[in-house]
XYZ file of C-alpha atoms in Angstrom:
262
model
C -0.064 0.100 -0.261
C 1.391 3.247 -0.937
C 2.104 5.871 1.708
C 0.706 9.651 1.573
C 1.384 12.587 3.299
C -1.225 14.905 4.059
C -0.040 18.069 5.771
C -2.748 20.251 7.327
C -4.718 17.165 7.638
C -6.497 18.339 10.919
C -7.504 21.369 9.412
C -11.054 22.202 7.727
C -10.059 21.008 4.491
C -7.487 18.597 5.256
C -9.795 16.524 7.358
C -12.532 15.867 4.887
C -9.784 15.386 2.488
C -8.036 12.597 4.791
C -11.558 10.907 4.870
C -11.828 10.145 1.482
C -8.384 8.978 1.242
C -9.093 6.749 4.187
C -12.551 5.489 2.401
C -10.430 4.744 -0.795
C -8.257 2.269 1.110
C -5.594 2.542 -1.389
C -3.167 4.567 0.614
C -1.366 4.375 3.996
C -2.434 8.074 5.408
C 0.290 9.939 7.323
C -1.278 13.134 9.073
C 1.022 16.065 9.861
C -0.605 19.020 11.424
C 0.777 21.711 13.653
C -3.021 22.625 15.400
C -2.764 26.033 13.589
C -5.066 27.657 10.298
C -2.267 26.144 8.128
C -2.894 25.363 4.291
C -3.551 21.745 3.189
C -1.055 19.785 0.839
C -1.173 16.606 -1.033
C 1.345 15.616 -3.267
C 0.160 19.014 -4.854
C -0.011 22.619 -4.513
C -3.296 23.719 -3.216
C -4.174 27.236 -4.698
C -7.339 29.436 -4.079
C -9.015 31.967 -6.429
C -7.556 34.896 -4.964
C -4.933 34.494 -7.832
C -7.469 35.808 -10.265
C -8.165 39.425 -8.326
C -10.988 41.005 -9.736
C -11.490 39.019 -12.927
C -12.483 40.836 -15.996
C -14.473 38.039 -17.924
C -16.389 35.577 -16.272
C -16.595 32.395 -15.357
C -12.695 32.189 -14.685
C -11.071 29.543 -16.590
C -7.263 28.088 -15.798
C -6.078 30.340 -18.613
C -7.714 33.574 -17.045
C -5.097 36.132 -16.630
C -3.728 36.178 -12.753
C -3.766 39.945 -11.883
C -2.079 41.559 -8.748
C -4.317 39.764 -6.098
C -6.742 42.286 -3.895
C -5.163 40.651 -0.759
C -1.738 40.052 0.682
C -3.126 36.374 1.104
C -3.704 36.164 -2.678
C -0.324 37.164 -3.078
C 1.259 34.592 -1.453
C -0.967 32.025 -3.131
C 0.465 33.958 -6.555
C 3.973 33.646 -5.594
C 3.876 29.962 -4.287
C 2.303 29.171 -7.965
C 5.396 31.028 -9.485
C 8.028 29.077 -7.332
C 6.515 25.651 -8.052
C 6.415 26.362 -11.913
C 10.323 27.299 -11.529
C 10.677 23.973 -9.636
C 8.991 21.923 -12.484
C 11.356 23.696 -14.993
C 14.250 22.399 -13.511
C 13.368 18.824 -11.978
C 11.126 15.931 -12.526
C 8.380 16.894 -9.970
C 4.946 16.656 -10.869
C 2.391 19.408 -9.556
C -1.099 19.807 -9.566
C -2.328 23.094 -8.694
C -6.233 23.366 -7.397
C -7.416 26.615 -7.589
C -10.694 26.020 -5.380
C -13.299 28.621 -5.037
C -15.399 29.014 -1.721
C -15.512 25.953 0.336
C -18.396 25.560 3.063
C -20.371 22.913 4.354
C -19.578 19.822 6.561
C -19.250 16.507 6.567
C -22.231 14.437 6.187
C -21.869 12.860 9.498
C -21.813 16.193 11.031
C -18.750 15.022 13.257
C -16.225 17.346 11.084
C -16.311 20.610 9.797
C -15.106 24.187 9.885
C -14.179 25.701 13.092
C -12.569 29.205 13.064
C -10.351 30.364 15.475
C -12.041 33.747 16.694
C -14.356 35.531 14.773
C -15.168 34.210 11.607
C -13.689 35.932 8.456
C -15.783 33.538 6.095
C -19.361 33.614 5.512
C -20.668 30.554 6.466
C -19.495 30.050 9.865
C -20.516 33.743 10.929
C -23.949 32.519 9.577
C -24.160 29.321 11.422
C -22.602 31.212 14.796
C -25.197 33.818 14.708
C -27.908 31.610 14.043
C -27.137 29.767 17.280
C -26.599 32.537 19.361
C -23.130 33.163 19.380
C -23.156 36.476 17.458
C -25.526 38.963 17.970
C -25.730 39.352 14.106
C -24.226 38.987 10.720
C -22.785 42.157 9.019
C -22.843 41.628 5.023
C -20.007 43.653 4.105
C -21.163 46.169 1.502
C -24.379 46.002 -0.543
C -23.562 48.860 -3.417
C -21.379 46.679 -5.530
C -22.635 46.183 -9.721
C -24.109 43.217 -8.899
C -28.277 42.197 -8.734
C -28.494 42.745 -5.174
C -25.599 44.842 -4.666
C -23.866 42.310 -2.442
C -20.388 40.206 -3.828
C -20.712 36.852 -5.860
C -19.155 33.834 -4.794
C -18.991 30.267 -6.171
C -19.559 28.118 -3.203
C -18.411 24.389 -3.465
C -19.159 21.856 -1.201
C -16.254 20.755 1.010
C -16.461 16.898 0.261
C -16.855 17.786 -3.394
C -13.476 19.616 -2.750
C -12.169 16.415 -1.047
C -13.015 14.121 -3.486
C -11.119 16.585 -6.204
C -8.009 16.081 -4.369
C -8.213 12.192 -4.705
C -8.831 12.711 -8.114
C -5.894 14.585 -8.668
C -3.226 12.387 -7.315
C -4.759 9.546 -9.282
C -4.199 11.694 -12.234
C -0.429 12.418 -11.310
C 0.017 8.693 -10.793
C -1.377 7.862 -13.814
C -0.026 10.545 -16.243
C 2.691 10.139 -18.835
C 2.281 13.496 -19.954
C 5.253 15.596 -20.712
C 3.677 18.480 -19.061
C 4.454 18.458 -15.486
C 2.359 21.056 -14.556
C -1.507 21.368 -14.332
C -3.868 23.852 -12.892
C -7.401 22.947 -12.157
C -10.564 25.200 -11.163
C -12.560 23.679 -8.769
C -16.183 25.328 -8.476
C -19.844 25.227 -9.303
C -19.882 27.219 -11.882
C -22.770 29.279 -10.287
C -22.222 32.727 -9.164
C -24.375 33.066 -5.711
C -24.845 36.697 -4.201
C -24.009 37.037 -0.168
C -27.556 37.845 0.255
C -28.688 34.726 -1.736
C -26.292 32.639 0.214
C -27.810 34.010 3.522
C -31.540 33.240 2.336
C -30.243 29.500 1.358
C -29.389 28.983 4.745
C -32.498 30.229 6.114
C -34.545 28.326 3.767
C -32.794 25.086 4.582
C -32.606 25.258 8.316
C -35.932 27.135 8.974
C -33.428 29.262 11.288
C -34.186 32.969 11.572
C -31.061 35.052 11.083
C -30.351 38.502 11.924
C -28.485 40.362 9.720
C -27.471 44.001 8.547
C -25.406 45.643 6.096
C -22.067 47.516 6.432
C -19.289 49.158 4.723
C -17.220 47.026 2.143
C -14.190 45.228 3.189
C -10.833 45.938 1.779
C -9.715 43.644 -0.390
C -12.899 41.815 -1.290
C -13.169 40.609 -5.025
C -16.747 41.897 -6.508
C -17.802 39.006 -8.309
C -15.879 35.289 -8.897
C -17.211 32.286 -10.035
C -15.301 29.336 -11.538
C -15.181 27.321 -15.403
C -14.814 23.807 -14.290
C -14.826 22.093 -17.413
C -11.054 21.292 -17.392
C -11.692 19.347 -14.331
C -14.648 17.661 -15.363
C -12.592 16.578 -18.672
C -9.628 15.490 -17.447
C -9.899 14.746 -13.734
C -13.645 13.477 -14.172
C -14.758 15.613 -11.575
C -18.078 17.374 -11.101
C -19.643 19.267 -7.928
C -22.667 17.416 -6.427
C -24.270 19.234 -4.244
C -26.803 21.760 -3.741
C -26.163 25.327 -1.929
C -29.070 24.489 0.644
C -27.637 20.885 1.394
C -24.283 22.730 2.170
C -25.958 24.953 4.422
C -27.873 22.478 5.982
C -24.709 20.296 6.617
C -22.897 23.444 7.752
C -25.487 23.916 10.522
C -25.544 20.392 11.755
C -21.857 20.639 12.181
C -22.404 23.757 14.311
C -25.266 22.237 16.527
C -23.112 19.309 17.035
C -19.991 21.536 18.419
C -22.019 23.549 20.642
C -23.746 20.401 22.218
C -20.438 19.101 23.183
C -19.301 22.571 24.635
């Protein structure tokens, strides 16, 4: 049985990925984690959509230009891509860069999910913490963007769908005989959802009231972005399968489980 090292394997994305690798029963999975909010790696470089900045054309493809990112976090992602591209040119290293969009939700068991340290930065954990009473209200940052309801647009992808893509990417690397050792795949649903629509999807899925208000824009936020995942579908055989309401319900089940144990 092949050994595979998963660093960041106790984190949000890492833990869900570990589960899928164990279920596959093809690998001896070794997990390394420093119990912080570090990024997840699995023989590939894991990227995020922050490398695209504010795109001029939608949906974004893997060939969409990478601009100067809107945030320092995005800049670190773009720099790491450049470093790995150089490494591929000078060695036999094979790299798959997974550019995933906005992962949300929790495992269907309700036993693992996203548990941010301190005040959540991302939307869905802030929603669930507000609904359960840990936060007084949700603040939606900006309702004056040039979108259909004035709030930012994102592409929300279910965490388990995303985790499965890591497994399929590794299988692709192992079977690949291509001369090209550098591959990029977008991982999203191809559907742009406004922040307000995401809030409404949570309320509909969970039947929970949610107090929210609008606040000022948050520096560094991209106005609108969603994926073209045709390349991942064609080459990896990967497809997102989970509806937004199902994602929200899974996140809510996880939140209730966590608070029941505290």
